[in-house]
């Protein structure tokens, strides 16, 4: 599915507040950016974890929610026309002569001269229930997402969870599955009420089986699930046959493929210098929560500062012959042109 | 101040002094209690500060609000005594509180 590689100056890995502000700082020094994020929207932890929670330590904004901050940053970087690739995780990084080729899990290929890792706490990945031996079933009979509905045809499908993913996939897989069982710890659901109603309709008709409980053990051989043990709310256990299971327990942050890019790491953080915020590899920068240096504080405002300094060095790599003169957006006509206010 | 005891899954106990007004999760993180991940930093958005409130503390700690109950769906091995420690505020009344930390937070 990959076509011609996309050519750009900079690829930013992560569309959280710091990745977004990096678009601004790089834009002021004429660098074009593509931004890749595994989530379906911009904002990173701000929109995923606390969209409605106020943040009190953004300079000049006494209070702002995670979502408002994201929206304001998107507005601020709009003039620079960065391109976003959502629902994509950068899996591979190859070295080219003067730069890098990045490939996402969805097959997007990006060639760039500078990489900025602004991946925060890492990439959001589905939580793995701590059931003994679950690793051995993953990809064979335990899945955290549905790639093709057909894969579940004529299977005894077990879905665990009470959110939108659990409910949506119960409704969508029920028509193709041989049987579909939904297990949730209580009879209330976070999911959209409409999906919950539809699910209970199907339960009434005998098309979906709904059980209260929590899975405690997996049974099977060679990665092929045969069933699970479920603990019911009354403490009794029962066996539920299944040959495909989809657990939906939300997302957690894992460093992910960045760990395999050959960079020095310290306890899942990327050490950088404090002049340019460059990693052990020239032309690869790390800014925001994912980096470490003496005195590091994981604050959004620190990430903004790091983005500004990083952009100076990134410019030097991409335009080695052009000298950057330091300018203020308040007074510089050339910066104001870039911002579209002149 | 209020004393809070965290019991690890292994049975190891840690008693810490918590400030009134802070959350039980904050007291755990400040004292590096193993097993309290608190990934989201207290926004009730991750369910990685899950604890089991021991008797006789279930009544004084109260019951989860609907948002916390929803978030508990993301925790593992949820029981009647399950709470997210970021949603329990330390009060004088809770001096002596005992909570168990689950084997895994995911």
Short mmCIF file of C-alpha atoms in Angstrom, two decimals:
data_model
loop_
_atom_site.label_atom_id
_atom_site.label_comp_id
_atom_site.label_asym_id
_atom_site.label_seq_id
_atom_site.Cartn_x
_atom_site.Cartn_y
_atom_site.Cartn_z
CA UNK A 1 0.00 0.00 0.00
CA UNK A 2 3.02 2.28 0.19
CA UNK A 3 3.43 4.63 -2.74
CA UNK A 4 6.19 7.15 -3.36
CA UNK A 5 7.69 8.25 -0.04
CA UNK A 6 6.43 11.60 1.19
CA UNK A 7 9.23 14.20 1.24
CA UNK A 8 9.34 16.68 4.08
CA UNK A 9 11.80 18.61 6.19
CA UNK A 10 10.75 17.29 9.56
CA UNK A 11 8.64 14.45 10.89
CA UNK A 12 7.24 15.00 14.37
CA UNK A 13 6.30 11.83 16.20
CA UNK A 14 3.42 12.71 18.50
CA UNK A 15 0.64 15.31 18.21
CA UNK A 16 0.44 16.24 21.88
CA UNK A 17 0.83 19.88 22.94
CA UNK A 18 4.60 19.83 22.58
CA UNK A 19 4.53 18.15 19.16
CA UNK A 20 1.98 20.74 18.04
CA UNK A 21 4.02 23.67 19.31
CA UNK A 22 7.07 22.23 17.55
CA UNK A 23 5.16 22.78 14.28
CA UNK A 24 4.97 26.46 15.25
CA UNK A 25 8.62 26.90 16.13
CA UNK A 26 9.80 24.93 13.09
CA UNK A 27 7.37 26.86 10.92
CA UNK A 28 8.86 30.18 12.03
CA UNK A 29 12.21 29.00 10.66
CA UNK A 30 10.60 27.81 7.39
CA UNK A 31 10.63 24.09 8.03
CA UNK A 32 7.74 21.96 6.78
CA UNK A 33 6.41 19.27 9.08
CA UNK A 34 4.44 16.09 8.96
CA UNK A 35 3.04 14.92 12.28
CA UNK A 36 2.23 11.28 13.05
CA UNK A 37 0.13 10.13 15.99
CA UNK A 38 -1.40 6.81 16.96
CA UNK A 39 -4.51 8.47 18.34
CA UNK A 40 -7.35 9.51 16.01
CA UNK A 41 -6.96 13.21 16.89
CA UNK A 42 -4.51 15.85 18.07
CA UNK A 43 -3.81 16.56 21.74
CA UNK A 44 -2.11 13.45 23.07
CA UNK A 45 -2.66 12.96 26.78
CA UNK A 46 -4.44 16.33 26.96
CA UNK A 47 -7.29 15.09 24.81
CA UNK A 48 -7.09 11.40 25.67
CA UNK A 49 -6.72 11.55 29.45
CA UNK A 50 -8.05 14.89 30.61
CA UNK A 51 -9.93 16.77 27.88
CA UNK A 52 -12.20 18.41 30.44
CA UNK A 53 -9.76 18.83 33.31
CA UNK A 54 -8.34 22.29 33.86
CA UNK A 55 -4.60 22.89 33.55
CA UNK A 56 -3.39 25.79 35.71
CA UNK A 57 0.26 26.19 34.76
CA UNK A 58 0.22 27.34 31.16
CA UNK A 59 1.72 30.84 31.17
CA UNK A 60 -0.90 33.55 30.68
CA UNK A 61 -3.79 31.08 30.71
CA UNK A 62 -4.86 30.93 34.37
CA UNK A 63 -7.05 27.96 33.55
CA UNK A 64 -7.48 25.98 30.37
CA UNK A 65 -8.77 22.47 29.74
CA UNK A 66 -6.75 19.84 27.88
CA UNK A 67 -9.11 20.12 24.93
CA UNK A 68 -9.06 23.95 24.84
CA UNK A 69 -5.27 23.95 24.94
CA UNK A 70 -5.21 21.53 22.03
CA UNK A 71 -7.73 23.58 20.06
CA UNK A 72 -5.78 26.79 20.66
CA UNK A 73 -2.51 25.19 19.59
CA UNK A 74 -4.16 23.86 16.43
CA UNK A 75 -5.33 27.40 15.68
CA UNK A 76 -1.89 28.82 16.40
CA UNK A 77 -0.08 26.42 14.05
CA UNK A 78 -2.68 26.61 11.29
CA UNK A 79 -0.63 29.04 9.13
CA UNK A 80 2.19 26.50 8.80
CA UNK A 81 0.10 23.86 7.02
CA UNK A 82 1.54 20.83 8.76
CA UNK A 83 0.13 17.55 7.56
CA UNK A 84 -1.25 15.12 10.10
CA UNK A 85 -1.31 11.34 9.93
CA UNK A 86 -3.61 10.10 12.67
CA UNK A 87 -4.21 6.49 13.70
CA UNK A 88 -0.67 5.75 12.60
CA UNK A 89 2.30 4.61 14.62
CA UNK A 90 5.81 5.14 13.32
CA UNK A 91 7.24 1.63 13.39
CA UNK A 92 10.53 1.82 11.54
CA UNK A 93 13.29 4.33 11.24
CA UNK A 94 15.97 3.78 8.60
CA UNK A 95 19.00 5.97 8.10
CA UNK A 96 19.35 7.62 4.69
CA UNK A 97 22.34 9.64 3.48
CA UNK A 98 21.17 12.92 4.92
CA UNK A 99 18.14 12.02 6.92
CA UNK A 100 15.73 9.25 7.62
CA UNK A 101 12.96 7.13 6.18
CA UNK A 102 10.10 6.48 8.58
CA UNK A 103 7.45 3.84 7.97
CA UNK A 104 4.16 3.68 9.84
CA UNK A 105 2.18 0.58 10.75
CA UNK A 106 -0.33 1.64 8.11
CA UNK A 107 2.36 1.70 5.42
CA UNK A 108 2.90 5.46 5.11
CA UNK A 109 6.52 6.19 4.17
CA UNK A 110 8.04 9.56 5.02
CA UNK A 111 11.50 10.76 4.04
CA UNK A 112 12.80 13.61 6.14
CA UNK A 113 15.99 15.36 7.18
CA UNK A 114 15.16 15.74 10.85
CA UNK A 115 13.06 13.68 13.26
CA UNK A 116 11.46 15.18 16.37
CA UNK A 117 10.25 12.66 18.91
CA UNK A 118 7.51 14.31 20.97
CA UNK A 119 5.91 11.07 22.04
CA UNK A 120 5.15 11.97 25.66
CA UNK A 121 4.62 8.87 27.75
CA UNK A 122 4.95 6.71 24.65
CA UNK A 123 2.34 5.48 22.25
CA UNK A 124 -1.11 4.66 23.52
CA UNK A 125 -1.60 0.92 23.27
CA UNK A 126 -4.43 -1.34 24.40
CA UNK A 127 -4.12 -2.60 27.96
CA UNK A 128 -3.24 -6.25 28.27
CA UNK A 129 -5.23 -7.99 31.02
CA UNK A 130 -2.71 -9.57 33.43
CA UNK A 131 -3.97 -13.10 32.78
CA UNK A 132 -1.32 -15.78 33.00
CA UNK A 133 -0.09 -16.87 29.56
CA UNK A 134 -2.09 -14.30 27.59
CA UNK A 135 0.97 -13.37 25.49
CA UNK A 136 0.92 -16.82 23.88
CA UNK A 137 -2.60 -16.29 22.56
CA UNK A 138 -2.13 -12.75 21.25
CA UNK A 139 -2.49 -12.44 17.50
CA UNK A 140 -3.82 -15.99 17.23
CA UNK A 141 -6.97 -16.04 19.30
CA UNK A 142 -6.73 -13.00 21.57
CA UNK A 143 -6.97 -9.62 19.83
CA UNK A 144 -7.07 -6.03 21.00
CA UNK A 145 -8.58 -4.67 17.82
CA UNK A 146 -10.49 -5.95 14.82
CA UNK A 147 -8.60 -5.72 11.53
CA UNK A 148 -11.05 -7.72 9.42
CA UNK A 149 -14.55 -8.71 10.51
CA UNK A 150 -14.20 -11.83 8.35
CA UNK A 151 -11.50 -13.14 10.70
CA UNK A 152 -14.25 -13.75 13.24
CA UNK A 153 -16.65 -15.60 10.94
CA UNK A 154 -18.04 -18.80 12.49
CA UNK A 155 -16.02 -18.30 15.67
CA UNK A 156 -17.23 -18.46 19.24
CA UNK A 157 -16.33 -14.88 20.04
CA UNK A 158 -15.91 -13.55 23.56
CA UNK A 159 -15.79 -9.79 24.13
CA UNK A 160 -14.80 -8.42 27.51
CA UNK A 161 -15.48 -4.85 28.66
CA UNK A 162 -18.24 -2.26 28.95
CA UNK A 163 -17.11 0.70 26.87
CA UNK A 164 -17.82 1.73 23.30
CA UNK A 165 -15.24 -0.61 21.76
CA UNK A 166 -16.71 -3.61 23.57
CA UNK A 167 -20.28 -2.73 22.65
CA UNK A 168 -19.60 -1.63 19.06
CA UNK A 169 -17.70 -4.81 18.28
CA UNK A 170 -20.33 -6.96 19.96
CA UNK A 171 -22.90 -5.48 17.60
CA UNK A 172 -20.65 -5.63 14.55
CA UNK A 173 -19.30 -9.14 15.02
CA UNK A 174 -22.54 -10.77 16.15
CA UNK A 175 -23.86 -11.27 12.57
CA UNK A 176 -20.76 -13.19 11.41
CA UNK A 177 -19.77 -14.99 14.60
CA UNK A 178 -21.03 -18.49 15.37
CA UNK A 179 -21.79 -17.23 18.86
CA UNK A 180 -21.05 -14.00 20.63
CA UNK A 181 -20.68 -13.61 24.38
CA UNK A 182 -20.14 -10.28 26.12
CA UNK A 183 -18.68 -10.34 29.61
CA UNK A 184 -18.66 -7.26 31.81
CA UNK A 185 -18.19 -6.84 35.54
CA UNK A 186 -21.50 -5.02 36.07
CA UNK A 187 -24.77 -4.43 34.25
CA UNK A 188 -24.01 -0.76 33.63
CA UNK A 189 -22.02 0.44 30.66
CA UNK A 190 -19.94 3.47 29.79
CA UNK A 191 -20.82 2.93 26.15
CA UNK A 192 -23.35 4.99 24.19
CA UNK A 193 -26.86 4.17 25.50
CA UNK A 194 -28.05 3.41 21.98
CA UNK A 195 -25.48 0.62 21.57
CA UNK A 196 -26.34 -0.73 25.00
CA UNK A 197 -30.04 -0.87 24.08
CA UNK A 198 -29.25 -2.61 20.80
CA UNK A 199 -27.09 -5.12 22.64
CA UNK A 200 -29.82 -5.94 25.16
CA UNK A 201 -32.30 -6.38 22.27
CA UNK A 202 -29.99 -8.98 20.77
CA UNK A 203 -29.63 -10.61 24.17
CA UNK A 204 -33.44 -10.83 24.42
CA UNK A 205 -33.59 -12.47 20.99
CA UNK A 206 -30.92 -14.94 22.01
CA UNK A 207 -28.40 -13.62 19.48
CA UNK A 208 -25.90 -12.36 22.07
CA UNK A 209 -25.14 -13.92 25.42
CA UNK A 210 -24.37 -11.43 28.19
CA UNK A 211 -22.64 -12.61 31.36
CA UNK A 212 -21.69 -10.67 34.46
CA UNK A 213 -18.21 -11.40 35.68
CA UNK A 214 -14.46 -11.05 35.23
CA UNK A 215 -12.18 -13.38 33.32
CA UNK A 216 -9.60 -14.99 35.60
CA UNK A 217 -8.01 -17.73 33.49
CA UNK A 218 -7.49 -18.65 29.85
CA UNK A 219 -7.58 -22.21 28.55
CA UNK A 220 -6.23 -23.54 25.28
CA UNK A 221 -3.26 -24.93 23.43
CA UNK A 222 -0.60 -23.49 21.15
CA UNK A 223 -2.17 -20.07 21.15
CA UNK A 224 -5.62 -21.40 20.27
CA UNK A 225 -8.10 -20.45 22.94
CA UNK A 226 -10.77 -23.00 23.88
CA UNK A 227 -12.37 -21.17 26.78
CA UNK A 228 -11.98 -18.99 29.83
CA UNK A 229 -12.80 -19.17 33.50
CA UNK A 230 -15.06 -16.37 34.68
CA UNK A 231 -15.61 -15.22 38.22
CA UNK A 232 -19.21 -14.12 38.71
CA UNK A 233 -20.13 -11.24 41.05
CA UNK A 234 -21.28 -13.78 43.69
CA UNK A 235 -17.75 -15.23 43.77
CA UNK A 236 -18.61 -18.46 41.97
CA UNK A 237 -16.70 -19.33 38.84
CA UNK A 238 -17.91 -20.78 35.57
CA UNK A 239 -16.37 -21.84 32.28
CA UNK A 240 -17.13 -19.99 29.07
CA UNK A 241 -16.08 -21.66 25.81
CA UNK A 242 -14.57 -19.33 23.19
CA UNK A 243 -12.06 -19.54 20.38
CA UNK A 244 -11.55 -15.82 19.93
CA UNK A 245 -11.37 -13.19 22.66
CA UNK A 246 -11.33 -9.40 22.42
CA UNK A 247 -10.52 -7.69 25.75
CA UNK A 248 -11.25 -3.94 25.80
CA UNK A 249 -9.76 -2.34 28.92
CA UNK A 250 -8.71 1.02 27.60
CA UNK A 251 -5.29 2.32 26.68
CA UNK A 252 -1.96 2.62 28.40
CA UNK A 253 1.27 4.28 27.31
CA UNK A 254 4.22 2.20 26.15
CA UNK A 255 7.47 3.46 24.68
CA UNK A 256 6.83 1.21 21.67
CA UNK A 257 8.95 1.00 18.53
CA UNK A 258 11.04 4.09 19.47
CA UNK A 259 12.95 1.67 21.71
CA UNK A 260 14.32 -0.06 18.59
CA UNK A 261 15.63 2.99 16.78
CA UNK A 262 19.13 2.66 18.16
CA UNK A 263 18.97 5.68 20.47
CA UNK A 264 20.43 5.74 23.95
CA UNK A 265 17.67 5.22 26.47
CA UNK A 266 17.49 5.60 30.23
CA UNK A 267 14.53 4.01 31.95
CA UNK A 268 12.31 4.41 28.91
CA UNK A 269 13.27 8.05 28.48
CA UNK A 270 15.53 9.53 25.84
CA UNK A 271 18.49 11.49 27.20
CA UNK A 272 19.14 14.77 25.38
CA UNK A 273 21.43 17.77 25.76
CA UNK A 274 19.90 20.98 27.05
CA UNK A 275 21.13 23.24 24.27
CA UNK A 276 19.41 21.59 21.31
CA UNK A 277 17.47 18.70 22.87
CA UNK A 278 19.16 16.33 20.47
CA UNK A 279 19.39 12.59 21.18
CA UNK A 280 22.49 10.40 20.90
CA UNK A 281 21.83 10.44 17.17
CA UNK A 282 22.43 13.66 15.22
CA UNK A 283 19.28 15.02 13.54
CA UNK A 284 16.98 13.15 15.92
CA UNK A 285 15.56 15.35 18.67
CA UNK A 286 13.41 14.45 21.65
CA UNK A 287 11.21 17.05 23.35
CA UNK A 288 8.52 17.00 26.01
CA UNK A 289 7.80 14.25 28.52
CA UNK A 290 9.76 11.61 26.64
CA UNK A 291 13.20 13.19 27.12
CA UNK A 292 15.43 13.36 30.16
CA UNK A 293 18.20 15.70 31.24
CA UNK A 294 19.44 16.99 34.58
CA UNK A 295 16.66 18.96 36.24
CA UNK A 296 13.99 17.84 33.78
CA UNK A 297 10.42 18.65 34.76
CA UNK A 298 7.58 17.02 32.83
CA UNK A 299 5.70 20.25 32.26
CA UNK A 300 4.01 21.34 29.06
CA UNK A 301 5.78 24.70 29.35
CA UNK A 302 9.17 23.00 29.51
CA UNK A 303 8.29 21.14 26.33
CA UNK A 304 7.44 24.43 24.62
CA UNK A 305 10.86 25.81 25.52
CA UNK A 306 12.53 22.65 24.28
CA UNK A 307 10.66 22.96 20.96
CA UNK A 308 11.95 26.49 20.42
CA UNK A 309 15.60 25.57 20.98
CA UNK A 310 15.33 22.37 18.97
CA UNK A 311 14.01 24.34 15.98
CA UNK A 312 17.19 26.45 15.82
CA UNK A 313 19.40 23.39 15.38
CA UNK A 314 16.94 21.69 13.03
CA UNK A 315 17.17 24.76 10.80
CA UNK A 316 20.95 24.52 10.81
CA UNK A 317 20.80 20.90 9.60
CA UNK A 318 18.38 21.65 6.82
CA UNK A 319 19.77 25.04 5.73
CA UNK A 320 23.46 24.83 6.71
CA UNK A 321 24.32 27.92 4.65
CA UNK A 322 21.55 30.17 5.92
CA UNK A 323 22.25 32.09 9.06
CA UNK A 324 19.29 32.50 11.37
CA UNK A 325 18.79 35.93 12.81
CA UNK A 326 16.86 35.94 16.02
CA UNK A 327 13.57 37.76 15.62
CA UNK A 328 10.43 38.55 17.59
CA UNK A 329 6.96 37.84 16.24
CA UNK A 330 5.88 41.22 17.65
CA UNK A 331 8.16 43.24 15.40
CA UNK A 332 9.48 41.09 12.57
CA UNK A 333 7.65 41.62 9.29
CA UNK A 334 9.02 38.38 7.88
CA UNK A 335 7.73 36.34 10.82
CA UNK A 336 4.40 38.12 10.61
CA UNK A 337 4.17 37.18 6.93
CA UNK A 338 4.69 33.55 7.81
CA UNK A 339 1.97 33.82 10.42
CA UNK A 340 -0.33 35.37 7.84
CA UNK A 341 -0.95 38.50 9.89
CA UNK A 342 0.86 40.87 7.53
CA UNK B 1 -1.67 14.46 59.06
CA UNK B 2 -3.19 11.00 58.81
CA UNK B 3 -1.49 7.63 58.80
CA UNK B 4 -2.24 5.42 55.82
CA UNK B 5 -1.06 1.84 55.48
CA UNK B 6 -0.59 0.32 52.04
CA UNK B 7 -0.30 -3.45 51.91
CA UNK B 8 1.42 -4.81 48.83
CA UNK B 9 0.17 -8.01 47.21
CA UNK B 10 3.16 -9.78 48.77
CA UNK B 11 1.94 -8.71 52.20
CA UNK B 12 4.62 -6.07 52.72
CA UNK B 13 3.23 -3.10 54.62
CA UNK B 14 4.11 0.57 54.24
CA UNK B 15 2.71 3.12 56.65
CA UNK B 16 3.02 6.72 55.51
CA UNK B 17 2.01 10.13 56.84
CA UNK B 18 -0.43 11.77 54.47
CA UNK B 19 -1.37 15.44 54.46
CA UNK B 20 -5.00 16.25 54.99
CA UNK B 21 -6.60 17.29 51.72
CA UNK B 22 -4.29 15.36 49.44
CA UNK B 23 -5.49 12.18 47.79
CA UNK B 24 -4.52 8.69 48.86
CA UNK B 25 -2.89 8.26 45.42
CA UNK B 26 -0.72 11.36 46.00
CA UNK B 27 0.38 10.01 49.36
CA UNK B 28 1.31 6.72 47.68
CA UNK B 29 3.27 8.37 44.87
CA UNK B 30 5.12 10.74 47.25
CA UNK B 31 6.22 7.73 49.25
CA UNK B 32 7.03 5.56 46.20
CA UNK B 33 4.59 2.83 47.15
CA UNK B 34 5.14 -0.05 44.71
CA UNK B 35 2.10 -0.98 42.66
CA UNK B 36 0.45 2.45 42.42
CA UNK B 37 1.21 3.56 38.88
CA UNK B 38 -1.07 6.61 38.68
CA UNK B 39 -0.32 6.94 34.99
CA UNK B 40 -2.68 9.85 34.35
CA UNK B 41 -1.56 11.81 37.40
CA UNK B 42 -4.90 11.85 39.18
CA UNK B 43 -7.38 12.77 36.46
CA UNK B 44 -9.53 9.68 37.05
CA UNK B 45 -8.62 8.62 33.54
CA UNK B 46 -6.49 5.49 33.75
CA UNK B 47 -7.45 3.16 36.62
CA UNK B 48 -3.82 2.50 37.53
CA UNK B 49 -4.11 3.62 41.16
CA UNK B 50 -6.63 0.90 42.02
CA UNK B 51 -6.71 -0.21 45.69
CA UNK B 52 -8.85 -2.43 47.91
CA UNK B 53 -10.12 -0.51 50.94
CA UNK B 54 -9.91 -2.71 54.04
CA UNK B 55 -12.53 -2.78 56.79
CA UNK B 56 -13.51 -0.83 58.81
CA UNK B 57 -12.64 1.88 56.30
CA UNK B 58 -15.16 1.21 53.56
CA UNK B 59 -17.84 3.36 55.05
CA UNK B 60 -15.72 6.43 55.91
CA UNK B 61 -14.10 6.37 52.44
CA UNK B 62 -17.53 6.33 50.78
CA UNK B 63 -18.58 4.87 47.47
CA UNK B 64 -17.31 5.68 43.98
CA UNK B 65 -18.94 8.43 41.95
CA UNK B 66 -20.28 7.28 38.56
CA UNK B 67 -17.13 8.51 36.77
CA UNK B 68 -14.91 6.49 39.09
CA UNK B 69 -17.19 3.46 38.73
CA UNK B 70 -16.87 3.79 34.94
CA UNK B 71 -13.12 4.03 35.19
CA UNK B 72 -13.00 0.94 37.41
CA UNK B 73 -14.14 -0.98 34.32
CA UNK B 74 -10.58 -0.49 33.11
CA UNK B 75 -9.09 -2.04 36.24
CA UNK B 76 -8.36 -5.70 36.76
CA UNK B 77 -9.85 -7.94 39.47
CA UNK B 78 -12.38 -5.35 40.63
CA UNK B 79 -14.11 -6.18 43.92
CA UNK B 80 -16.76 -4.57 46.10
CA UNK B 81 -13.98 -2.86 48.08
CA UNK B 82 -12.28 -1.48 44.96
CA UNK B 83 -11.57 2.24 44.74
CA UNK B 84 -9.31 4.46 42.69
CA UNK B 85 -6.99 6.01 45.24
CA UNK B 86 -6.90 9.32 43.33
CA UNK B 87 -10.57 9.75 44.24
CA UNK B 88 -10.18 9.33 48.01
CA UNK B 89 -9.33 12.56 49.81
CA UNK B 90 -7.40 12.22 53.05
CA UNK B 91 -9.34 13.59 56.04
CA UNK B 92 -8.75 13.39 59.78
CA UNK B 93 -11.43 10.76 59.86
CA UNK B 94 -9.29 8.51 57.69
CA UNK B 95 -6.33 8.48 60.10
CA UNK B 96 -5.34 4.81 60.22
CA UNK B 97 -6.76 3.90 56.79
CA UNK B 98 -5.58 0.56 55.41
CA UNK B 99 -5.69 -0.27 51.70
CA UNK B 100 -4.37 -3.25 49.77
CA UNK B 101 -2.61 -2.81 46.46
CA UNK B 102 -3.66 -5.28 43.74
CA UNK B 103 -1.17 -7.72 42.28
CA UNK B 104 -1.14 -5.80 39.01
CA UNK B 105 -2.50 -2.48 37.81
CA UNK B 106 -2.41 -3.78 34.17
#
